[in-house]
mmCIF file of C-alpha atoms and ligand atoms in Angstrom:
data_model
loop_
_atom_site.group_PDB
_atom_site.id
_atom_site.type_symbol
_atom_site.label_atom_id
_atom_site.label_comp_id
_atom_site.label_asym_id
_atom_site.label_seq_id
_atom_site.Cartn_x
_atom_site.Cartn_y
_atom_site.Cartn_z
ATOM 1 C CA MET A 1 92.903 78.403 112.159
ATOM 2 C CA GLU A 2 89.031 78.298 112.842
ATOM 3 C CA SER A 3 88.583 81.890 111.615
ATOM 4 C CA GLU A 4 90.171 81.312 108.153
ATOM 5 C CA ASN A 5 87.381 79.145 106.939
ATOM 6 C CA ARG A 6 84.482 81.319 108.074
ATOM 7 C CA ARG A 7 83.001 84.177 106.100
ATOM 8 C CA PHE A 8 82.749 87.566 107.610
ATOM 9 C CA PHE A 9 80.320 90.410 106.771
ATOM 10 C CA TYR A 10 79.818 94.047 107.152
ATOM 11 C CA CYS A 11 76.435 95.621 108.435
ATOM 12 C CA SER A 12 74.751 97.670 105.676
ATOM 13 C CA CYS A 13 74.834 100.612 107.807
ATOM 14 C CA PHE A 14 78.476 100.924 107.008
ATOM 15 C CA SER A 15 77.834 102.793 103.757
ATOM 16 C CA SER A 16 75.473 105.257 105.282
ATOM 17 C CA GLU A 17 75.970 105.828 108.871
ATOM 18 C CA ASN A 18 78.744 107.360 111.151
ATOM 19 C CA ILE A 19 80.553 109.391 108.429
ATOM 20 C CA PHE A 20 82.721 111.761 110.090
ATOM 21 C CA LEU A 21 83.036 115.309 108.894
ATOM 22 C CA SER A 22 86.491 116.317 110.294
ATOM 23 C CA ARG A 23 86.118 120.142 109.524
ATOM 24 C CA TYR A 24 82.969 120.282 111.716
ATOM 25 C CA ARG A 25 83.830 117.311 114.066
ATOM 26 C CA LEU A 26 80.472 115.750 113.250
ATOM 27 C CA HIS A 27 79.188 112.295 112.691
ATOM 28 C CA VAL A 28 76.524 112.161 109.977
ATOM 29 C CA HIS A 29 74.111 109.856 108.275
ATOM 30 C CA PHE A 30 73.529 110.001 104.442
ATOM 31 C CA GLU A 31 70.842 108.533 102.475
ATOM 32 C CA SER A 32 69.915 111.317 100.036
ATOM 33 C CA HIS A 33 70.600 114.984 99.282
ATOM 34 C CA GLN A 34 66.982 115.752 100.674
ATOM 35 C CA GLN A 35 67.400 113.721 103.756
ATOM 36 C CA PHE A 36 70.921 115.173 104.507
ATOM 37 C CA ARG A 37 69.648 118.782 104.077
ATOM 38 C CA ARG A 38 66.634 117.976 106.280
ATOM 39 C CA ASP A 39 68.677 116.462 109.017
ATOM 40 C CA TYR A 40 71.792 118.677 109.140
ATOM 41 C CA GLN A 41 71.078 121.994 107.613
ATOM 42 C CA GLU A 42 70.453 123.501 110.838
ATOM 43 C CA VAL A 43 73.318 121.822 112.800
ATOM 44 C CA LEU A 44 75.712 122.777 110.011
ATOM 45 C CA ARG A 45 74.513 126.428 110.249
ATOM 46 C CA ARG A 46 75.479 126.422 113.876
ATOM 47 C CA CYS A 47 79.075 125.164 112.808
ATOM 48 C CA ASP A 48 79.370 128.181 110.381
ATOM 49 C CA CYS A 49 78.355 126.194 107.277
ATOM 50 C CA VAL A 50 75.764 128.516 105.860
ATOM 51 C CA THR A 51 75.809 129.175 102.182
ATOM 52 C CA ASP A 52 74.334 127.008 99.616
ATOM 53 C CA SER A 53 77.747 126.343 98.098
ATOM 54 C CA GLN A 54 79.156 125.303 101.515
ATOM 55 C CA ILE A 55 76.427 122.793 102.028
ATOM 56 C CA GLU A 56 76.877 121.487 98.646
ATOM 57 C CA ASP A 57 80.583 120.972 99.320
ATOM 58 C CA VAL A 58 79.731 119.069 102.361
ATOM 59 C CA ILE A 59 77.274 116.779 100.535
ATOM 60 C CA LYS A 60 79.891 116.224 97.817
ATOM 61 C CA GLU A 61 82.456 115.184 100.627
ATOM 62 C CA VAL A 62 79.813 112.829 102.280
ATOM 63 C CA SER A 63 78.812 111.244 98.873
ATOM 64 C CA GLN A 64 82.466 110.526 97.907
ATOM 65 C CA GLU A 65 82.867 108.825 101.434
ATOM 66 C CA VAL A 66 79.713 106.842 100.796
ATOM 67 C CA GLU A 67 81.078 105.726 97.438
ATOM 68 C CA ARG A 68 84.462 104.841 98.923
ATOM 69 C CA ARG A 69 82.768 102.714 101.468
ATOM 70 C CA GLN A 70 80.602 100.882 98.944
ATOM 71 C CA ARG A 71 83.657 100.075 96.990
ATOM 72 C CA LEU A 72 86.004 99.334 99.973
ATOM 73 C CA SER A 73 85.803 95.598 100.142
ATOM 74 C CA VAL A 74 86.973 95.348 96.366
ATOM 75 C CA THR A 75 89.557 98.144 96.445
ATOM 76 C CA SER A 76 91.055 96.673 99.671
ATOM 77 C CA ALA A 77 91.343 93.297 98.315
ATOM 78 C CA GLU A 78 92.865 94.795 95.107
ATOM 79 C CA ARG A 79 95.379 96.927 97.063
ATOM 80 C CA ALA A 80 96.385 93.708 99.147
ATOM 81 C CA ALA A 81 96.906 91.756 95.967
ATOM 82 C CA VAL A 82 99.206 94.588 94.473
ATOM 83 C CA ILE A 83 101.215 94.912 97.741
ATOM 84 C CA ARG A 84 101.672 90.995 97.817
ATOM 85 C CA ASP A 85 103.041 91.056 94.373
ATOM 86 C CA MET A 86 105.030 94.304 94.358
ATOM 87 C CA TYR A 87 106.066 95.314 97.764
ATOM 88 C CA ARG A 88 109.353 93.804 99.233
ATOM 89 C CA PRO A 89 109.380 94.271 103.056
ATOM 90 C CA LEU A 90 112.418 95.508 104.657
ATOM 91 C CA HIS A 91 112.016 93.281 107.673
ATOM 92 C CA PRO A 92 110.274 90.223 106.369
ATOM 93 C CA HIS A 93 110.752 88.126 109.698
ATOM 94 C CA ILE A 94 108.596 90.511 111.606
ATOM 95 C CA TYR A 95 105.380 89.381 109.665
ATOM 96 C CA HIS A 96 105.252 86.116 111.854
ATOM 97 C CA LEU A 97 104.758 86.654 115.555
ATOM 98 C CA LYS A 98 107.633 85.290 117.754
ATOM 99 C CA GLU A 99 107.727 85.274 121.586
ATOM 100 C CA SER A 100 110.931 87.115 121.206
ATOM 101 C CA PHE A 101 109.041 90.224 120.144
ATOM 102 C CA LEU A 102 107.179 90.370 123.266
ATOM 103 C CA ASP A 103 107.957 91.873 126.633
ATOM 104 C CA PRO A 104 108.618 88.850 129.072
ATOM 105 C CA ARG A 105 106.282 90.548 131.562
ATOM 106 C CA PHE A 106 103.415 90.212 128.972
ATOM 107 C CA THR A 107 104.123 86.644 128.317
ATOM 108 C CA GLN A 108 104.201 85.904 132.099
ATOM 109 C CA VAL A 109 100.756 87.597 132.433
ATOM 110 C CA VAL A 110 99.434 85.593 129.665
ATOM 111 C CA GLU A 111 100.850 82.430 131.177
ATOM 112 C CA TYR A 112 98.874 83.113 134.354
ATOM 113 C CA CYS A 113 95.660 83.786 132.427
ATOM 114 C CA ARG A 114 96.055 80.489 130.534
ATOM 115 C CA SER A 115 96.035 78.584 133.866
ATOM 116 C CA SER A 116 92.796 77.099 134.979
ATOM 117 C CA SER A 117 92.816 78.664 138.390
ATOM 118 C CA ALA A 118 93.178 82.261 136.900
ATOM 119 C CA THR A 119 90.789 84.864 138.048
ATOM 120 C CA GLU A 120 90.101 88.443 137.297
ATOM 121 C CA GLN A 121 91.244 89.569 140.531
ATOM 122 C CA GLY A 122 94.383 87.654 140.299
ATOM 123 C CA LEU A 123 95.168 89.079 136.917
ATOM 124 C CA SER A 124 94.252 92.716 138.117
ATOM 125 C CA ASN A 125 96.873 92.008 140.849
ATOM 126 C CA LEU A 126 99.465 91.341 138.368
ATOM 127 C CA LEU A 127 98.666 94.558 136.271
ATOM 128 C CA GLU A 128 99.338 98.124 137.223
ATOM 129 C CA GLU A 129 96.448 100.129 138.673
ATOM 130 C CA GLN A 130 93.742 100.856 136.031
ATOM 131 C CA PRO A 131 94.415 104.256 134.674
ATOM 132 C CA ALA A 132 90.679 104.654 134.021
ATOM 133 C CA PRO A 133 87.898 102.383 134.872
ATOM 134 C CA ARG A 134 88.269 99.159 133.152
ATOM 135 C CA VAL A 135 91.205 100.292 131.086
ATOM 136 C CA PHE A 136 94.217 98.227 131.646
ATOM 137 C CA ARG A 137 97.920 99.161 130.966
ATOM 138 C CA LEU A 138 100.268 96.287 130.126
ATOM 139 C CA PRO A 139 103.714 96.012 128.671
ATOM 140 C CA VAL A 140 103.370 94.254 125.133
ATOM 141 C CA PHE A 141 106.326 94.475 122.830
ATOM 142 C CA ASN A 142 110.015 94.925 123.322
ATOM 143 C CA ARG A 143 111.733 98.201 122.111
ATOM 144 C CA SER A 144 113.615 96.417 119.322
ATOM 145 C CA PHE A 145 110.390 95.121 117.921
ATOM 146 C CA CYS A 146 108.744 98.483 117.936
ATOM 147 C CA GLU A 147 111.600 100.065 116.130
ATOM 148 C CA GLN A 148 111.664 97.429 113.463
ATOM 149 C CA LEU A 149 107.968 97.671 112.899
ATOM 150 C CA LEU A 150 108.341 101.536 112.555
ATOM 151 C CA GLU A 151 110.996 101.111 109.995
ATOM 152 C CA GLU A 152 109.050 98.690 108.062
ATOM 153 C CA LEU A 153 106.013 101.012 108.104
ATOM 154 C CA GLU A 154 108.254 103.950 106.917
ATOM 155 C CA HIS A 155 109.719 101.831 104.165
ATOM 156 C CA PHE A 156 106.083 100.845 103.113
ATOM 157 C CA GLU A 157 104.978 104.498 103.182
ATOM 158 C CA MET A 158 107.864 105.585 100.958
ATOM 159 C CA SER A 159 107.236 102.709 98.483
ATOM 160 C CA ALA A 160 104.907 103.368 95.306
ATOM 161 C CA VAL A 161 102.360 100.640 96.096
ATOM 162 C CA PRO A 162 98.822 101.859 96.706
ATOM 163 C CA LYS A 163 97.609 102.542 100.224
ATOM 164 C CA GLY A 164 94.386 102.921 102.051
ATOM 165 C CA ARG A 165 93.637 104.813 105.141
ATOM 166 C CA PRO A 166 92.528 103.376 108.630
ATOM 167 C CA ASN A 167 89.019 104.872 108.785
ATOM 168 C CA THR A 168 87.247 108.238 108.300
ATOM 169 C CA MET A 169 88.646 109.672 111.400
ATOM 170 C CA ASN A 170 92.407 108.896 111.003
ATOM 171 C CA HIS A 171 93.813 110.230 107.654
ATOM 172 C CA HIS A 172 97.291 108.705 108.052
ATOM 173 C CA GLY A 173 98.302 105.342 109.041
ATOM 174 C CA VAL A 174 98.642 101.835 107.689
ATOM 175 C CA LEU A 175 96.177 99.098 107.188
ATOM 176 C CA LEU A 176 98.040 96.219 108.431
ATOM 177 C CA ASP A 177 95.616 93.529 106.879
ATOM 178 C CA GLU A 178 96.474 94.936 103.499
ATOM 179 C CA LEU A 179 100.306 94.819 104.383
ATOM 180 C CA GLY A 180 99.959 90.986 104.986
ATOM 181 C CA PHE A 181 100.196 90.956 108.943
ATOM 182 C CA ASP A 182 96.814 89.208 109.773
ATOM 183 C CA GLU A 183 97.628 85.619 109.324
ATOM 184 C CA GLY A 184 101.051 85.172 110.723
ATOM 185 C CA PHE A 185 100.940 88.021 113.402
ATOM 186 C CA PHE A 186 97.501 89.293 114.548
ATOM 187 C CA THR A 187 95.526 86.091 114.348
ATOM 188 C CA PRO A 188 97.997 84.251 116.693
ATOM 189 C CA LEU A 189 98.399 87.324 118.906
ATOM 190 C CA ARG A 190 94.544 87.523 119.285
ATOM 191 C CA GLU A 191 93.983 83.770 119.729
ATOM 192 C CA GLN A 192 97.024 82.884 121.816
ATOM 193 C CA TYR A 193 97.953 85.919 123.754
ATOM 194 C CA LEU A 194 95.199 88.412 124.040
ATOM 195 C CA GLN A 195 92.111 86.294 124.413
ATOM 196 C CA PRO A 196 93.390 84.670 127.581
ATOM 197 C CA LEU A 197 93.277 88.123 129.097
ATOM 198 C CA THR A 198 90.122 89.609 127.414
ATOM 199 C CA SER A 199 88.111 86.423 128.652
ATOM 200 C CA LEU A 200 88.980 87.247 132.224
ATOM 201 C CA LEU A 201 88.669 91.122 131.853
ATOM 202 C CA TYR A 202 85.694 91.606 129.715
ATOM 203 C CA PRO A 203 83.565 88.372 129.691
ATOM 204 C CA GLU A 204 80.310 90.291 129.262
ATOM 205 C CA TYR A 205 81.669 92.302 126.126
ATOM 206 C CA GLY A 206 82.620 89.140 124.098
ATOM 207 C CA GLY A 207 86.248 89.002 125.595
ATOM 208 C CA GLY A 208 85.908 85.231 125.698
ATOM 209 C CA SER A 209 84.620 84.791 122.190
ATOM 210 C CA LEU A 210 86.767 87.249 119.880
ATOM 211 C CA ASP A 211 86.958 85.739 116.416
ATOM 212 C CA SER A 212 88.148 88.493 114.131
ATOM 213 C CA HIS A 213 89.994 91.890 114.200
ATOM 214 C CA LYS A 214 90.892 94.913 112.294
ATOM 215 C CA ALA A 215 94.482 95.924 112.914
ATOM 216 C CA PHE A 216 95.975 99.261 111.783
ATOM 217 C CA VAL A 217 98.600 101.942 112.740
ATOM 218 C CA VAL A 218 97.585 105.563 113.212
ATOM 219 C CA LYS A 219 100.122 108.212 112.718
ATOM 220 C CA TYR A 220 100.101 111.809 114.205
ATOM 221 C CA ASN A 221 102.640 114.448 113.357
ATOM 222 C CA MET A 222 102.800 118.265 113.441
ATOM 223 C CA LYS A 223 102.113 118.602 109.780
ATOM 224 C CA GLU A 224 99.299 116.148 109.603
ATOM 225 C CA ASP A 225 96.715 114.814 112.095
ATOM 226 C CA LEU A 226 97.426 116.106 115.605
ATOM 227 C CA ASP A 227 94.488 114.685 117.636
ATOM 228 C CA LEU A 228 91.490 112.320 117.353
ATOM 229 C CA SER A 229 87.835 113.375 118.139
ATOM 230 C CA TYR A 230 85.771 111.742 120.924
ATOM 231 C CA HIS A 231 84.409 108.480 119.557
ATOM 232 C CA TYR A 232 84.004 104.695 120.206
ATOM 233 C CA ASP A 233 85.417 101.884 118.182
ATOM 234 C CA ASN A 234 83.595 99.505 115.930
ATOM 235 C CA ALA A 235 84.683 96.490 117.878
ATOM 236 C CA GLU A 236 84.088 94.693 121.352
ATOM 237 C CA VAL A 237 87.743 95.049 122.888
ATOM 238 C CA THR A 238 90.465 97.274 121.693
ATOM 239 C CA LEU A 239 94.151 97.079 122.216
ATOM 240 C CA ASN A 240 96.122 100.370 121.526
ATOM 241 C CA VAL A 241 100.051 100.008 121.664
ATOM 242 C CA SER A 242 102.386 102.897 121.664
ATOM 243 C CA LEU A 243 105.168 102.307 119.042
ATOM 244 C CA GLY A 244 106.995 105.604 119.188
ATOM 245 C CA LYS A 245 108.656 107.909 118.075
ATOM 246 C CA ASP A 246 109.455 110.726 120.000
ATOM 247 C CA PHE A 247 106.452 112.871 120.777
ATOM 248 C CA LYS A 248 105.064 115.242 123.517
ATOM 249 C CA ASP A 249 101.474 115.157 124.696
ATOM 250 C CA GLY A 250 98.717 113.436 122.684
ATOM 251 C CA HIS A 251 97.317 111.613 125.685
ATOM 252 C CA LEU A 252 94.250 109.519 125.221
ATOM 253 C CA TYR A 253 91.084 110.547 127.371
ATOM 254 C CA PHE A 254 88.282 108.104 128.327
ATOM 255 C CA GLY A 255 84.724 109.033 129.124
ATOM 256 C CA ASP A 256 81.998 106.585 129.733
ATOM 257 C CA MET A 257 80.360 103.904 127.724
ATOM 258 C CA ARG A 258 78.586 105.137 124.428
ATOM 259 C CA GLN A 259 75.145 104.970 125.945
ATOM 260 C CA VAL A 260 75.953 107.626 128.640
ATOM 261 C CA PRO A 261 75.623 111.223 127.707
ATOM 262 C CA LEU A 262 78.557 113.366 127.779
ATOM 263 C CA SER A 263 77.155 115.700 130.354
ATOM 264 C CA ASP A 264 77.049 112.729 132.899
ATOM 265 C CA THR A 265 80.630 111.785 132.228
ATOM 266 C CA GLU A 266 83.855 112.013 134.023
ATOM 267 C CA CYS A 267 86.958 111.993 131.936
ATOM 268 C CA TYR A 268 90.267 110.439 132.571
ATOM 269 C CA GLU A 269 93.507 111.319 130.823
ATOM 270 C CA VAL A 270 95.859 108.328 130.168
ATOM 271 C CA GLU A 271 99.391 108.905 128.768
ATOM 272 C CA HIS A 272 101.063 106.731 126.029
ATOM 273 C CA ARG A 273 104.208 104.971 126.987
ATOM 274 C CA VAL A 274 106.305 103.567 124.178
ATOM 275 C CA THR A 275 106.133 99.573 124.129
ATOM 276 C CA GLU A 276 103.031 99.494 126.450
ATOM 277 C CA GLY A 277 99.328 98.775 125.523
ATOM 278 C CA LEU A 278 96.104 99.927 126.837
ATOM 279 C CA LEU A 279 93.148 97.458 126.733
ATOM 280 C CA HIS A 280 89.747 98.860 126.923
ATOM 281 C CA ARG A 281 86.126 98.113 125.903
ATOM 282 C CA ALA A 282 85.760 99.221 122.417
ATOM 283 C CA GLN A 283 82.545 101.157 123.094
ATOM 284 C CA HIS A 284 84.068 103.024 125.899
ATOM 285 C CA MET A 285 84.179 106.566 124.610
ATOM 286 C CA HIS A 286 87.588 108.002 123.992
ATOM 287 C CA GLY A 287 89.697 110.530 122.035
ATOM 288 C CA ALA A 288 93.247 111.736 121.730
ATOM 289 C CA LEU A 289 94.512 115.113 122.724
ATOM 290 C CA PRO A 290 96.931 116.926 120.292
ATOM 291 C CA ILE A 291 100.528 116.108 120.140
ATOM 292 C CA SER A 292 102.804 119.186 120.741
ATOM 293 C CA SER A 293 105.779 117.891 118.960
ATOM 294 C CA GLY A 294 107.344 114.922 117.223
ATOM 295 C CA GLN A 295 105.525 112.039 115.714
ATOM 296 C CA ARG A 296 103.260 109.515 117.490
ATOM 297 C CA TRP A 297 102.574 105.939 115.784
ATOM 298 C CA ASN A 298 100.185 103.596 117.636
ATOM 299 C CA LEU A 299 99.055 100.192 116.862
ATOM 300 C CA ILE A 300 95.348 99.810 117.015
ATOM 301 C CA MET A 301 93.753 96.478 117.111
ATOM 302 C CA TRP A 302 90.006 96.488 117.162
ATOM 303 C CA MET A 303 88.859 92.940 118.241
ATOM 304 C CA ARG A 304 85.552 91.584 117.413
ATOM 305 C CA ALA A 305 83.260 88.861 118.741
ATOM 306 C CA SER A 306 80.556 87.791 116.147
ATOM 307 C CA GLN A 307 78.493 86.296 118.850
ATOM 308 C CA GLU A 308 77.845 89.817 120.332
ATOM 309 C CA ARG A 309 77.790 91.813 117.106
ATOM 310 C CA ASN A 310 75.445 89.471 115.209
ATOM 311 C CA THR A 311 72.576 90.579 117.650
ATOM 312 C CA LEU A 312 73.300 94.208 117.805
ATOM 313 C CA CYS A 313 75.585 96.214 115.411
ATOM 314 C CA PRO A 314 77.264 98.832 117.541
ATOM 315 C CA MET A 315 77.300 101.288 114.745
ATOM 316 C CA CYS A 316 73.452 101.517 113.994
ATOM 317 C CA ASN A 317 72.159 99.823 117.118
ATOM 318 C CA ARG A 318 70.102 97.400 115.202
ATOM 319 C CA LYS A 319 70.369 93.791 114.218
ATOM 320 C CA PRO A 320 72.941 93.835 111.330
ATOM 321 C CA THR A 321 71.889 93.484 107.751
ATOM 322 C CA LEU A 322 74.727 91.456 106.457
ATOM 323 C CA VAL A 323 76.770 92.604 103.261
ATOM 324 C CA GLU A 324 79.478 90.474 101.849
ATOM 325 C CA GLY A 325 83.027 91.529 102.488
ATOM 326 C CA HIS A 326 86.555 90.048 102.118
ATOM 327 C CA GLY A 327 88.779 88.999 104.979
ATOM 328 C CA PHE A 328 87.360 89.705 108.397
ATOM 329 C CA ALA A 329 85.098 92.487 106.893
ATOM 330 C CA ASP A 330 83.498 94.100 110.034
ATOM 331 C CA GLY A 331 83.322 90.943 111.978
ATOM 332 C CA PHE A 332 79.748 89.810 111.489
ATOM 333 C CA THR A 333 78.937 86.225 110.720
ATOM 334 C CA ALA A 334 75.898 84.458 109.170
ATOM 335 C CA THR A 335 74.075 82.340 111.665
ATOM 336 C CA PRO A 336 71.558 79.618 110.747
ATOM 337 C CA THR A 337 68.517 81.694 111.512
ATOM 338 C CA LEU A 338 69.948 84.634 109.433
ATOM 339 C CA CYS A 339 70.953 82.802 106.586
ATOM 340 C CA PRO A 340 69.758 79.126 106.395
ATOM 341 C CA THR A 341 71.250 78.288 102.933
ATOM 342 C CA LEU A 342 74.949 79.147 103.509
ATOM 343 C CA PRO A 343 77.268 76.131 104.047
ATOM 344 C CA VAL A 344 79.297 77.976 106.687
ATOM 345 C CA CYS A 345 76.174 78.605 108.825
HETATM 346 O O1 LIG B 1 95.300 107.916 118.771
HETATM 347 C C1 LIG B 1 95.133 107.033 119.480
HETATM 348 O O2 LIG B 1 96.043 106.407 120.150
HETATM 349 C C2 LIG B 1 93.859 106.280 119.502
HETATM 350 C C3 LIG B 1 93.286 105.835 118.202
HETATM 351 C C4 LIG B 1 91.951 105.303 118.335
HETATM 352 O O3 LIG B 1 91.304 105.422 119.284
HETATM 353 C C5 LIG B 1 91.393 104.613 117.139
HETATM 354 O O4 LIG B 1 91.925 104.594 116.081
HETATM 355 O O5 LIG B 1 90.240 103.973 117.197
HETATM 356 FE FE1 LIG B 2 89.488 104.514 119.096
#
């Protein structure tokens, strides 16, 4: 596969920007204690974080997150190696994508998109009405696959192997690359099934040139995370599939693109339906309302197009400064002008 021979990078902003303080529902930037106090003391005061020791606690939390991110590439590769050696999958066959896992209506839609006469309008006619502007609902997996995947994830959760967490905003869930799903499952799903759709739906957002992804599962339950704050994803196009289990509420809501202020934004609420996916532009702001009972597990695939990201990192809004990573890292690549000596350029 083309992507396996390429090297992918992070942007250096990864270790200093967009650090989420869940208690205050605030994204912050951290370079030093002085800078942090200067930039956030006032904002934090308004959130009831007033005393010196409260602010010191926040600085400690942020510094730990910075250190976690600086070590992430190495710790993630170490965890993946331990999982490969020690973890015995419950359902080994689901690690390789087969058409029998997919809803036949999904494969029909993909078939249409692969034809040379396919158009965006023709595709929209095959899909349900858009639940929010440029958000598309589609059947993806069948129920039996969703159930087996959930059983696999619960089996993994109960095992003794080390586990990472999806990102700063989601505390609970599973990183599917570390579990070994990338090569046999998500790369073919992206290349053979999703890209034919995204090239028609989001050509101006890199939908036709996706070349990497980050796939993970988020989990909400009454004793852990209930909801997810308003945010955008570090990607170009996102697929979000509801896997189950039984839950009430927890709807997604979509605003506008990240450049549009919230005050100028109309929000749309979109329900999850087990086995179905929602495709959206990754930088379309969204969040998740609290569940009111049960457990909600969703498969999230942040799909990336290096051609887009290499010119502008969506997280810092600058041309990315590349930092080595393992696997797909954050989907940036070295281009001849950025790095003339690398053989992969
Ligand atoms: O909770 C969800 O379904 C959405 C998760 C999400 O937006 C994300 O992880 O980026
Ligand atoms: Fe998201």
